[in-house]
Tab-separated table of C-alpha atoms and ligand atoms in Angstrom:
chain	number	residue	atom	x	y	z
A	171	MET	CA	11.286	-11.506	16.621
A	172	ASN	CA	7.924	-13.196	16.864
A	173	PHE	CA	4.524	-11.965	15.817
A	174	ILE	CA	1.293	-11.883	17.805
A	175	GLU	CA	-2.349	-11.310	16.972
A	176	THR	CA	-4.381	-8.095	17.005
A	177	ARG	CA	-7.540	-9.735	18.403
A	178	GLY	CA	-5.878	-12.101	20.832
A	179	ASN	CA	-5.487	-15.859	20.520
A	180	ASP	CA	-8.275	-18.380	19.969
A	181	GLY	CA	-6.462	-21.328	21.577
A	182	ILE	CA	-6.214	-23.101	18.221
A	183	LYS	CA	-3.659	-21.051	16.369
A	184	PRO	CA	-0.195	-20.749	17.901
A	185	LYS	CA	0.160	-17.865	20.380
A	186	GLU	CA	3.193	-16.511	18.547
A	187	VAL	CA	4.568	-17.117	15.088
A	188	SER	CA	7.786	-16.310	13.276
A	189	PHE	CA	7.975	-13.691	10.524
A	190	SER	CA	7.927	-16.444	7.860
A	191	GLU	CA	4.822	-17.985	9.404
A	192	ALA	CA	3.104	-14.612	9.624
A	193	ILE	CA	3.673	-13.855	5.965
A	194	LEU	CA	2.888	-17.342	4.674
A	195	ASN	CA	-0.357	-17.498	6.613
A	196	PRO	CA	-1.418	-13.921	7.349
A	197	SER	CA	-4.848	-14.513	8.890
A	198	ALA	CA	-4.738	-14.582	12.679
A	199	SER	CA	-7.267	-15.674	15.341
A	200	PHE	CA	-10.793	-14.205	15.179
A	201	GLY	CA	-10.065	-12.657	11.778
A	202	GLY	CA	-7.280	-10.502	13.197
A	203	LEU	CA	-3.856	-9.633	11.801
A	204	TYR	CA	-0.278	-10.318	12.825
A	205	VAL	CA	1.825	-7.599	14.407
A	206	PRO	CA	5.370	-7.647	15.775
A	207	LYS	CA	5.525	-8.466	19.467
A	208	GLU	CA	7.305	-5.193	19.955
A	209	LEU	CA	8.730	-2.604	17.631
A	210	PRO	CA	12.509	-2.374	17.580
A	211	LYS	CA	13.884	0.889	18.916
A	212	LEU	CA	16.645	2.098	16.639
A	213	GLU	CA	19.840	3.389	18.206
A	214	ASP	CA	20.187	7.150	18.681
A	215	ASN	CA	22.726	7.569	15.905
A	216	PHE	CA	20.771	5.474	13.387
A	217	ILE	CA	19.934	8.466	11.189
A	218	GLN	CA	23.432	9.945	11.441
A	219	LYS	CA	24.936	6.585	10.547
A	220	HIS	CA	22.858	6.225	7.391
A	221	LEU	CA	23.404	9.639	5.888
A	222	ASP	CA	26.106	8.288	3.598
A	223	LYS	CA	24.519	4.871	3.009
A	224	ASN	CA	22.276	3.864	0.141
A	225	TYR	CA	18.676	2.659	0.245
A	226	LYS	CA	19.544	-1.025	0.262
A	227	LYS	CA	21.779	-0.642	3.299
A	228	LEU	CA	19.035	1.298	5.103
A	229	ALA	CA	16.536	-1.417	4.230
A	230	TYR	CA	18.886	-4.169	5.333
A	231	ASP	CA	19.508	-2.567	8.726
A	232	ILE	CA	15.813	-2.000	9.408
A	233	LEU	CA	14.947	-5.577	8.463
A	234	LYS	CA	17.738	-6.755	10.751
A	235	ALA	CA	16.362	-4.677	13.612
A	236	PHE	CA	13.163	-6.755	13.372
A	237	GLU	CA	15.259	-9.933	13.735
A	238	ILE	CA	13.268	-11.692	11.042
A	239	ASP	CA	13.931	-15.356	10.319
A	240	ILE	CA	15.112	-14.737	6.754
A	241	SER	CA	18.660	-15.530	5.652
A	242	ASP	CA	21.007	-12.742	4.588
A	243	GLU	CA	21.194	-14.270	1.158
A	244	ASP	CA	17.415	-14.109	0.740
A	245	ILE	CA	17.303	-10.553	2.074
A	246	ASP	CA	20.037	-9.499	-0.345
A	247	ASN	CA	18.244	-11.131	-3.276
A	248	ALA	CA	15.037	-9.345	-2.330
A	249	LEU	CA	16.697	-5.943	-1.997
A	250	LYS	CA	18.473	-6.422	-5.329
A	251	LEU	CA	15.077	-5.921	-6.947
A	252	TYR	CA	15.415	-2.206	-6.227
A	253	ASP	CA	17.991	-2.352	-9.032
A	254	ASN	CA	15.010	-2.578	-11.410
A	255	PHE	CA	13.843	0.870	-10.309
A	256	ASP	CA	14.803	3.982	-12.267
A	257	ASN	CA	17.707	4.682	-9.915
A	258	SER	CA	18.853	1.748	-7.794
A	259	GLU	CA	20.804	3.918	-5.356
A	260	ASN	CA	17.758	6.069	-4.734
A	261	PRO	CA	14.637	4.125	-5.757
A	262	CYS	CA	12.224	6.703	-4.305
A	263	PRO	CA	13.592	10.232	-4.764
A	264	VAL	CA	12.448	13.215	-2.699
A	265	VAL	CA	11.830	16.327	-4.807
A	266	LYS	CA	11.442	19.898	-3.580
A	267	VAL	CA	8.351	21.643	-4.945
A	268	LYS	CA	7.947	24.596	-2.566
A	269	GLU	CA	10.042	26.212	0.132
A	270	ASP	CA	8.654	23.862	2.801
A	271	LEU	CA	7.094	21.136	0.639
A	272	PHE	CA	8.656	17.980	-0.771
A	273	VAL	CA	7.316	15.107	-2.822
A	274	HIS	CA	8.469	11.608	-2.046
A	275	GLU	CA	8.108	9.829	-5.395
A	276	GLN	CA	7.298	6.217	-4.674
A	277	TYR	CA	6.449	5.178	-8.218
A	278	HIS	CA	9.775	4.542	-9.918
A	279	GLY	CA	9.379	0.743	-9.954
A	280	PRO	CA	8.279	-1.611	-12.741
A	281	THR	CA	4.506	-0.976	-12.458
A	282	ARG	CA	4.765	2.771	-11.743
A	283	ALA	CA	2.963	2.820	-8.391
A	284	PHE	CA	4.112	2.689	-4.778
A	285	LYS	CA	3.007	-0.925	-4.366
A	286	ASP	CA	6.291	-1.963	-6.051
A	287	MET	CA	8.268	-0.535	-3.121
A	288	ALA	CA	7.080	-3.406	-0.940
A	289	LEU	CA	5.781	-6.048	-3.303
A	290	GLN	CA	8.994	-6.426	-5.288
A	291	PRO	CA	11.137	-7.571	-2.339
A	292	PHE	CA	8.188	-9.272	-0.626
A	293	GLY	CA	7.535	-11.528	-3.628
A	294	SER	CA	11.131	-12.611	-3.702
A	295	ILE	CA	11.179	-13.465	0.003
A	296	LEU	CA	7.900	-15.346	-0.080
A	297	SER	CA	8.982	-17.472	-3.013
A	298	SER	CA	12.327	-18.320	-1.432
A	299	ILE	CA	10.690	-19.400	1.846
A	300	ALA	CA	8.184	-21.536	-0.044
A	301	LYS	CA	10.983	-23.195	-1.994
A	302	LYS	CA	13.023	-23.903	1.117
A	303	ARG	CA	10.035	-25.510	2.799
A	304	ASP	CA	9.185	-27.389	-0.357
A	305	GLU	CA	5.650	-25.995	-0.161
A	306	LYS	CA	3.430	-24.638	-2.915
A	307	TYR	CA	1.409	-21.474	-2.385
A	308	LEU	CA	-1.497	-19.806	-4.026
A	309	ILE	CA	-1.329	-16.046	-3.562
A	310	LEU	CA	-4.647	-14.268	-3.692
A	311	ALA	CA	-4.776	-10.558	-4.329
A	312	ALA	CA	-7.708	-8.201	-4.576
A	313	THR	CA	-6.877	-4.942	-6.240
A	314	SER	CA	-8.357	-1.542	-6.870
A	315	GLY	CA	-5.795	-1.242	-9.642
A	316	ASP	CA	-2.250	-0.942	-8.320
A	317	THR	CA	-1.734	-3.984	-6.073
A	318	GLY	CA	-2.736	-6.344	-8.888
A	319	PRO	CA	-0.115	-5.310	-11.442
A	320	ALA	CA	2.575	-5.098	-8.747
A	321	ALA	CA	1.723	-8.522	-7.283
A	322	LEU	CA	1.495	-10.187	-10.703
A	323	ASN	CA	4.808	-8.646	-11.676
A	324	THR	CA	6.656	-9.753	-8.570
A	325	PHE	CA	5.337	-13.340	-8.552
A	326	LYS	CA	5.539	-13.895	-12.291
A	327	ASN	CA	7.035	-17.336	-13.014
A	328	LYS	CA	8.334	-17.597	-9.431
A	329	GLU	CA	8.885	-21.149	-8.283
A	330	ASN	CA	6.372	-22.748	-5.899
A	331	ILE	CA	3.929	-19.857	-6.331
A	332	LYS	CA	0.715	-19.384	-8.246
A	333	ILE	CA	-1.068	-16.081	-8.187
A	334	ALA	CA	-4.708	-15.211	-8.740
A	335	CYS	CA	-5.690	-11.584	-8.848
A	336	MET	CA	-9.175	-10.075	-8.721
A	337	TYR	CA	-9.973	-6.574	-9.905
A	338	PRO	CA	-13.258	-4.664	-10.155
A	339	ASP	CA	-14.198	-4.672	-13.834
A	340	GLY	CA	-14.492	-1.063	-14.973
A	341	GLY	CA	-13.006	0.197	-11.711
A	342	THR	CA	-9.410	0.563	-12.914
A	343	SER	CA	-7.664	2.702	-15.502
A	344	ASP	CA	-6.859	1.216	-18.957
A	345	VAL	CA	-3.192	1.147	-18.037
A	346	GLN	CA	-3.838	-0.707	-14.781
A	347	ARG	CA	-6.118	-3.204	-16.506
A	348	LEU	CA	-3.665	-3.828	-19.335
A	349	GLN	CA	-0.844	-4.269	-16.841
A	350	MET	CA	-2.836	-7.210	-15.485
A	351	VAL	CA	-4.647	-8.773	-18.424
A	352	CYS	CA	-1.541	-8.776	-20.646
A	353	GLU	CA	0.574	-10.648	-18.094
A	354	ASP	CA	1.858	-13.811	-19.731
A	355	GLY	CA	3.454	-15.701	-16.839
A	356	ASP	CA	2.452	-19.361	-16.641
A	357	ASN	CA	1.504	-19.167	-12.942
A	358	GLN	CA	-0.929	-16.247	-13.160
A	359	LYS	CA	-4.708	-15.904	-13.238
A	360	VAL	CA	-6.443	-12.536	-13.561
A	361	ILE	CA	-10.171	-12.242	-12.888
A	362	GLY	CA	-12.435	-9.263	-13.432
A	363	ILE	CA	-15.263	-9.056	-10.884
A	364	LYS	CA	-18.623	-7.449	-11.564
A	365	GLY	CA	-18.593	-5.106	-8.586
A	366	ASN	CA	-16.372	-2.587	-6.828
A	367	PHE	CA	-13.115	-2.932	-4.912
A	368	ASP	CA	-14.812	-3.620	-1.595
A	369	ASP	CA	-16.658	-6.505	-3.287
A	370	ALA	CA	-13.343	-7.862	-4.521
A	371	GLN	CA	-11.704	-7.430	-1.128
A	372	THR	CA	-14.641	-8.990	0.723
A	373	ALA	CA	-14.550	-11.941	-1.687
A	374	LEU	CA	-10.846	-12.317	-0.995
A	375	LYS	CA	-11.344	-12.294	2.772
A	376	LYS	CA	-14.108	-14.878	2.432
A	377	LEU	CA	-11.901	-17.160	0.397
A	378	LEU	CA	-9.023	-16.783	2.827
A	379	SER	CA	-11.180	-17.965	5.693
A	380	SER	CA	-13.162	-20.588	3.757
A	381	GLN	CA	-12.486	-24.091	5.066
A	382	THR	CA	-13.927	-25.832	1.989
A	383	PHE	CA	-11.712	-23.791	-0.290
A	384	LYS	CA	-8.686	-24.579	1.857
A	385	LYS	CA	-9.546	-28.289	1.707
A	386	GLU	CA	-9.863	-28.165	-2.086
A	387	LEU	CA	-6.419	-26.631	-2.312
A	388	GLU	CA	-4.943	-29.024	0.238
A	389	ASN	CA	-6.061	-31.926	-1.931
A	390	ASP	CA	-3.819	-30.459	-4.589
A	391	GLY	CA	-0.972	-29.860	-2.150
A	392	ILE	CA	-1.383	-26.084	-2.237
A	393	LYS	CA	-1.480	-23.640	0.647
A	394	LEU	CA	-3.069	-20.241	0.629
A	395	SER	CA	-1.526	-16.840	1.275
A	396	ALA	CA	-2.333	-13.206	0.539
A	397	ALA	CA	-0.404	-10.345	-0.956
A	398	ASN	CA	-2.684	-7.569	0.239
A	399	SER	CA	-1.395	-5.180	2.825
A	400	VAL	CA	-2.905	-7.317	5.576
A	401	ASN	CA	0.368	-9.199	5.061
A	402	PHE	CA	3.083	-7.936	7.381
A	403	GLY	CA	5.630	-8.943	4.759
A	404	ARG	CA	4.503	-5.872	2.875
A	405	ILE	CA	4.227	-3.571	5.852
A	406	ILE	CA	7.823	-4.147	6.901
A	407	PHE	CA	9.068	-2.797	3.550
A	408	GLN	CA	6.754	0.175	3.962
A	409	ILE	CA	8.513	1.307	7.120
A	410	ILE	CA	11.869	1.784	5.439
A	411	TYR	CA	11.128	4.561	2.989
A	412	HIS	CA	9.860	6.958	5.649
A	413	PHE	CA	13.375	6.902	7.082
A	414	HIS	CA	14.584	7.544	3.565
A	415	SER	CA	12.364	10.666	3.313
A	416	TYR	CA	13.941	12.015	6.450
A	417	LEU	CA	17.499	11.172	5.406
A	418	GLU	CA	16.936	12.853	2.054
A	419	LEU	CA	15.781	16.085	3.684
A	420	ILE	CA	18.953	16.147	5.779
A	421	ARG	CA	21.110	15.338	2.755
A	422	GLN	CA	19.478	18.161	0.839
A	423	ASN	CA	20.253	20.541	3.740
A	424	GLU	CA	16.571	21.170	4.322
A	425	ILE	CA	16.478	20.003	7.934
A	426	LYS	CA	18.907	19.224	10.710
A	427	ASN	CA	18.905	15.811	12.359
A	428	ASN	CA	16.184	15.589	15.060
A	429	GLU	CA	14.167	18.383	13.498
A	430	LYS	CA	10.546	17.297	13.214
A	431	ILE	CA	8.659	17.043	9.947
A	432	TYR	CA	5.133	16.307	8.763
A	433	LEU	CA	4.344	13.398	6.491
A	434	VAL	CA	1.200	13.456	4.361
A	435	VAL	CA	0.044	10.069	3.117
A	436	PRO	CA	-2.800	9.496	0.620
A	437	SER	CA	-4.559	6.572	2.247
A	438	GLY	CA	-6.894	3.702	1.521
A	439	ASN	CA	-6.092	0.443	3.232
A	440	PHE	CA	-3.821	2.410	5.607
A	441	GLY	CA	-0.693	0.356	4.882
A	442	ASN	CA	1.498	3.221	3.737
A	443	VAL	CA	0.693	5.458	6.706
A	444	LEU	CA	0.871	2.485	9.087
A	445	GLY	CA	4.492	2.125	7.970
A	446	ALA	CA	5.004	5.778	8.894
A	447	PHE	CA	3.322	5.245	12.273
A	448	TYR	CA	5.734	2.397	13.001
A	449	ALA	CA	8.692	4.481	11.798
A	450	LYS	CA	7.633	7.228	14.219
A	451	LYS	CA	7.414	4.750	17.064
A	452	MET	CA	10.842	3.419	16.165
A	453	GLY	CA	12.249	6.888	16.696
A	454	LEU	CA	11.852	8.849	13.473
A	455	PRO	CA	11.223	12.536	14.354
A	456	ILE	CA	7.766	12.948	12.852
A	457	GLU	CA	5.578	15.690	14.302
A	458	LYS	CA	2.361	14.137	13.126
A	459	LEU	CA	1.000	11.929	10.370
A	460	LEU	CA	-1.440	13.696	8.112
A	461	VAL	CA	-3.887	11.330	6.449
A	462	ALA	CA	-5.385	12.367	3.112
A	463	SER	CA	-8.600	10.830	1.774
A	464	ASN	CA	-10.862	11.486	-1.200
A	465	GLU	CA	-14.695	11.668	-1.145
A	466	ASN	CA	-14.650	8.267	0.514
A	467	ASN	CA	-13.935	9.981	3.798
A	468	ILE	CA	-14.251	7.093	6.222
A	469	LEU	CA	-10.696	7.549	7.511
A	470	THR	CA	-11.219	11.274	7.984
A	471	GLU	CA	-14.364	10.595	10.003
A	472	TRP	CA	-12.697	7.901	12.055
A	473	ILE	CA	-9.789	10.141	13.021
A	474	ASN	CA	-11.828	13.314	13.530
A	475	THR	CA	-14.829	11.850	15.360
A	476	GLY	CA	-13.677	8.461	16.638
A	477	VAL	CA	-16.661	6.877	14.947
A	478	TYR	CA	-16.227	4.372	12.131
A	479	ASP	CA	-19.647	4.079	10.608
A	480	ILE	CA	-20.361	2.509	7.236
A	481	ARG	CA	-24.059	1.839	7.824
A	482	ASP	CA	-25.256	4.483	5.381
A	483	LYS	CA	-22.150	4.752	3.282
A	484	GLU	CA	-21.829	3.680	-0.335
A	485	LEU	CA	-18.494	3.479	-2.050
A	486	ILE	CA	-18.000	6.483	-4.333
A	487	LEU	CA	-15.985	5.924	-7.515
A	488	THR	CA	-13.473	8.771	-7.662
A	489	LYS	CA	-10.564	9.836	-9.827
A	490	SER	CA	-8.183	8.556	-7.140
A	491	PRO	CA	-9.505	4.970	-7.185
A	492	ALA	CA	-6.697	3.393	-5.145
A	493	MET	CA	-8.131	5.334	-2.192
A	494	ASP	CA	-11.759	4.324	-2.807
A	495	ILE	CA	-12.478	2.305	0.279
A	496	LEU	CA	-14.994	1.702	3.035
A	497	LYS	CA	-13.268	-1.002	5.059
A	498	SER	CA	-9.669	-0.100	5.684
A	499	SER	CA	-7.734	-3.140	6.911
A	500	ASN	CA	-4.677	-1.649	8.547
A	501	ILE	CA	-6.404	0.690	10.969
A	502	GLU	CA	-6.674	-2.505	12.993
A	503	ARG	CA	-2.939	-2.544	13.592
A	504	VAL	CA	-3.021	1.038	14.827
A	505	MET	CA	-5.913	0.281	17.154
A	506	TYR	CA	-4.112	-2.751	18.489
A	507	ASP	CA	-1.094	-0.609	19.182
A	508	LEU	CA	-3.055	2.150	20.902
A	509	PHE	CA	-5.837	0.207	22.655
A	510	GLY	CA	-4.661	-3.408	23.024
A	511	GLU	CA	-5.995	-6.744	21.808
A	512	LYS	CA	-9.111	-7.013	23.942
A	513	ARG	CA	-10.474	-3.671	22.904
A	514	THR	CA	-9.477	-4.231	19.275
A	515	LYS	CA	-11.460	-7.463	19.154
A	516	GLU	CA	-14.424	-5.729	20.768
A	517	LEU	CA	-14.372	-2.873	18.255
A	518	PHE	CA	-14.026	-5.145	15.229
A	519	ASP	CA	-16.767	-7.424	16.528
A	520	ASP	CA	-18.929	-4.282	16.651
A	521	LEU	CA	-17.968	-3.447	13.084
A	522	ALA	CA	-18.766	-6.978	11.907
A	523	SER	CA	-22.194	-7.069	13.526
A	524	ASN	CA	-23.299	-3.418	13.340
A	525	ASN	CA	-21.211	-1.951	10.518
A	526	MET	CA	-19.911	0.619	12.974
A	527	PHE	CA	-17.831	1.124	16.059
A	528	LYS	CA	-17.240	4.071	18.328
A	529	LEU	CA	-14.092	4.947	20.205
A	530	SER	CA	-14.287	6.446	23.673
A	531	GLU	CA	-13.264	10.077	24.045
A	532	ASN	CA	-9.932	9.039	25.528
A	533	GLU	CA	-9.277	6.666	22.694
A	534	ARG	CA	-10.133	9.284	20.123
A	535	ASN	CA	-7.769	11.747	21.767
A	536	LEU	CA	-5.010	9.173	21.715
A	537	LEU	CA	-5.610	8.559	18.017
A	538	GLN	CA	-5.501	12.294	17.378
A	539	THR	CA	-2.120	12.701	19.023
A	540	GLU	CA	-0.719	10.555	16.181
A	541	PHE	CA	-2.908	11.438	13.191
A	542	SER	CA	-4.802	14.314	11.667
A	543	ALA	CA	-7.022	13.801	8.655
A	544	ILE	CA	-8.827	15.642	5.918
A	545	ASN	CA	-10.539	14.649	2.708
A	546	SER	CA	-10.682	16.378	-0.649
A	547	ASP	CA	-12.588	15.707	-3.842
A	548	ASP	CA	-11.959	15.302	-7.563
A	549	LYS	CA	-12.591	18.967	-8.325
A	550	TYR	CA	-10.031	20.077	-5.775
A	551	GLY	CA	-7.550	17.509	-7.115
A	552	ALA	CA	-7.980	18.767	-10.669
A	553	ILE	CA	-7.258	22.340	-9.602
A	554	LYS	CA	-4.103	21.275	-7.759
A	555	ILE	CA	-2.796	19.128	-10.612
A	556	LYS	CA	-3.087	22.124	-12.922
A	557	GLU	CA	-1.676	24.582	-10.416
A	558	PHE	CA	1.403	22.434	-9.822
A	559	LEU	CA	2.025	21.677	-13.482
A	560	ASP	CA	1.882	25.403	-14.189
A	561	GLU	CA	4.814	25.595	-11.772
A	562	GLY	CA	6.533	22.691	-13.541
A	563	TYR	CA	5.592	19.666	-11.419
A	564	LEU	CA	3.434	16.880	-12.839
A	565	MET	CA	1.530	14.773	-10.294
A	566	ASP	CA	-1.133	12.074	-10.314
A	567	PRO	CA	-4.606	12.428	-8.726
A	568	HIS	CA	-3.697	10.464	-5.567
A	569	THR	CA	-0.753	12.716	-4.859
A	570	ALA	CA	-2.989	15.750	-5.371
A	571	THR	CA	-5.220	14.747	-2.434
A	572	CYS	CA	-2.257	15.390	-0.133
A	573	LEU	CA	-2.227	19.113	-0.810
A	574	LYS	CA	-5.447	19.659	1.102
A	575	ALA	CA	-3.773	18.240	4.185
A	576	TYR	CA	-0.677	20.333	3.551
A	577	GLU	CA	-2.794	23.477	3.341
A	578	HIS	CA	-5.136	22.820	6.274
A	579	LEU	CA	-3.716	20.420	8.841
A	580	LYS	CA	-0.299	21.779	9.759
A	581	GLU	CA	-0.267	23.330	13.195
A	582	LYS	CA	3.421	24.161	13.115
A	583	ASP	CA	5.723	25.661	10.567
A	584	LEU	CA	7.640	22.490	9.709
A	585	LYS	CA	8.919	20.957	6.506
A	586	THR	CA	6.389	18.617	4.965
A	587	VAL	CA	6.758	15.559	2.760
A	588	ILE	CA	3.804	14.432	0.689
A	589	TYR	CA	3.752	10.925	-0.712
A	590	SER	CA	3.365	10.475	-4.426
A	591	THR	CA	1.957	6.989	-4.734
A	592	ALA	CA	1.512	6.728	-8.499
A	593	GLU	CA	3.038	8.105	-11.653
A	594	TRP	CA	0.774	10.331	-13.758
A	595	THR	CA	1.030	7.726	-16.542
A	596	LYS	CA	-1.341	5.410	-14.679
A	597	PHE	CA	-4.092	8.031	-14.613
A	598	SER	CA	-3.447	10.120	-17.691
A	599	PRO	CA	-7.082	10.857	-18.697
A	600	THR	CA	-7.739	12.359	-15.249
A	601	VAL	CA	-4.551	14.379	-15.466
A	602	LEU	CA	-5.433	15.669	-18.936
A	603	ASN	CA	-8.929	16.613	-17.718
A	604	ALA	CA	-7.277	18.561	-14.928
A	605	LEU	CA	-4.849	20.325	-17.223
A	606	LYS	CA	-7.633	21.345	-19.594
A	607	GLN	CA	-10.171	21.797	-16.815
A	608	ASN	CA	-12.731	19.823	-18.805
A	609	ASN	CA	-14.653	16.548	-18.505
A	610	GLU	CA	-14.002	15.027	-21.932
A	611	LYS	CA	-13.562	11.285	-22.017
A	612	TYR	CA	-10.054	10.463	-23.170
A	613	ALA	CA	-8.598	7.055	-23.834
A	614	ASP	CA	-5.474	6.425	-21.755
A	615	LYS	CA	-3.367	6.134	-24.873
A	616	ASP	CA	-4.427	9.489	-26.308
A	617	ALA	CA	-4.005	11.254	-22.979
A	618	LEU	CA	-0.533	9.739	-22.511
A	619	ASP	CA	0.533	10.904	-25.959
A	620	GLU	CA	-0.864	14.395	-25.566
A	621	ILE	CA	0.593	15.044	-22.122
A	622	SER	CA	3.980	13.594	-22.931
A	623	LYS	CA	4.237	15.730	-26.075
A	624	LYS	CA	2.885	18.951	-24.662
A	625	TYR	CA	4.831	18.869	-21.414
A	626	ASN	CA	7.845	16.906	-22.536
A	627	ALA	CA	7.027	14.296	-19.889
A	628	LYS	CA	8.738	10.954	-20.092
A	629	LEU	CA	6.747	7.796	-20.896
A	630	PRO	CA	8.387	4.689	-19.464
A	631	ALA	CA	8.747	1.832	-21.976
A	632	ASN	CA	6.674	-0.614	-19.927
A	633	ILE	CA	3.704	1.781	-20.104
A	634	LYS	CA	4.146	2.515	-23.805
A	635	ASN	CA	4.400	-1.182	-24.703
A	636	LEU	CA	1.120	-2.093	-23.007
A	637	PHE	CA	-0.958	-0.823	-25.888
A	638	THR	CA	0.546	-3.258	-28.354
A	639	SER	CA	0.613	-6.236	-25.976
A	640	LYS	CA	-1.631	-9.263	-26.393
A	641	ILE	CA	-4.559	-9.615	-23.989
A	642	ILE	CA	-4.233	-12.980	-22.263
A	643	HIS	CA	-6.810	-12.859	-19.467
A	644	LYS	CA	-10.429	-12.361	-20.486
A	645	THR	CA	-12.357	-13.782	-17.502
A	646	ILE	CA	-15.033	-11.496	-16.032
A	647	ILE	CA	-17.402	-13.101	-13.522
A	648	ASN	CA	-19.839	-12.538	-10.654
A	649	LYS	CA	-18.276	-12.625	-7.214
A	650	GLU	CA	-20.256	-15.770	-6.339
A	651	ASN	CA	-18.241	-17.730	-8.914
A	652	ILE	CA	-14.743	-16.768	-7.797
A	653	GLU	CA	-14.023	-19.865	-5.746
A	654	GLU	CA	-14.987	-22.165	-8.607
A	655	GLU	CA	-12.901	-20.166	-11.089
A	656	ILE	CA	-9.802	-20.299	-8.932
A	657	VAL	CA	-10.115	-24.001	-8.247
A	658	LYS	CA	-10.346	-24.497	-12.021
A	659	PHE	CA	-7.135	-22.501	-12.483
A	660	ILE	CA	-5.310	-24.610	-9.901
A	661	ARG	CA	-6.406	-27.822	-11.579
A	662	GLU	CA	-5.503	-26.600	-15.070
A	663	ASN	CA	-1.803	-26.166	-14.539
B	921	PLP	C1	-2.529	1.593	-2.703
B	921	PLP	C2	-2.504	3.019	-3.048
B	921	PLP	C3	-2.860	4.007	-2.124
B	921	PLP	C4	-3.343	3.684	-0.737
B	921	PLP	O1	-2.348	3.107	0.043
B	921	PLP	P1	-2.752	2.317	1.383
B	921	PLP	O2	-1.488	1.756	1.857
B	921	PLP	O3	-3.732	1.270	0.962
B	921	PLP	O4	-3.355	3.308	2.301
B	921	PLP	C5	-2.785	5.323	-2.513
B	921	PLP	N1	-2.407	5.667	-3.761
B	921	PLP	C6	-2.075	4.744	-4.682
B	921	PLP	C7	-1.718	5.191	-6.044
B	921	PLP	C8	-2.097	3.394	-4.356
B	921	PLP	O5	-1.767	2.499	-5.280
């Protein structure tokens, strides 16, 4: 299947591209994104057929439905990476926590956050395409803390790939930072930026569209790609696990096939919930998608009012930093799907020139038939983390934001799955603050030790080992100097 552009075609770029093209070069005309020409409709018995199949088989069949131009061998090699998760047969388990509430744990991969679900196989596929084409790629990633470690991990020492990753200095947890700065692959560069995540992401977008930067790289025979969730190569792997949620509920005798459920997704760049939106359109019986935000409530406002307005908004640094966002990239794919390319371009042109856009009433209503949204705050999250641990379930602060949606947004009495996007080990000081209901400043290491002892919670080896690892990457710079720094890195190796 081919891919087309969310803002229409500029007459320079090809009108349609293959899956490989779309993931190697993810920026489309007018600054838009690539989307599949149409979504595959899965056969009626798709769910029934997969009840006794494992995750890899489910993933394989969904990838096949998209008719992507990737060989079976490369797909198999990519899916084999789920063997590095805690349980390869079931890499993202669904756990019952209340009569009608289930947690889909997406953090059982090597870097303990949901980004591994997509980035692990994506990295493998990208590297194998690059090798086949005999092309070299620089992957740029901007991270608020979880994409960086997952992208560095998946591309580490991969042939024909170099990776440079930018993170906001001081904007990540110790664990997240160590996961990046201790990486010792010979094709990796990690750069701390003085600024917040939006600064890092804006810098990334600027680089991706910079002609001078592209020329510099071309001189060295290197092409540019991105591992952020603007890349459809990630989105496609984020469709699969929503089917898995549903299959698990049937397997656990919690629902019957065709029974509708709610999904609650803690959102930032809107990639995770976009995957759910696509799954719904492909036939998964989802009643509605419930979008959870933190104090950075831009997504809540967009869905509830139809207005996306960042004119007077400042990014707030919260205890669920992976959701700290003002400009959410993947809402564009939803808008394309609901309103078409012409209107999408118009709305994003508005956003670029006025820092806001406004949907019509009809458009807003359409959006609200698919999504409901609510935001919470750190105080609420802390209460929920404690409440759930008192009942025996330990969750991270991103997961906790989902409970507000669970409590307030359901209009029907249906089973609900909330998405747990990170393990508590990545945000242990916040979790310990919640458990003690205090505001002490804990070091990650102390909080990890205390929680794991007190609650008999398991510490994975790759988290434990971070604190004795050597720090390799020490670069911290202003965002104006990023281009220069990356060119230096390319020349060095
Ligand atoms: C990336 C991330 C999110 C947000 O996911 P999006 O796909 O960007 O909406 C939420 N929680 C955690 C822990 C994450 O790493």
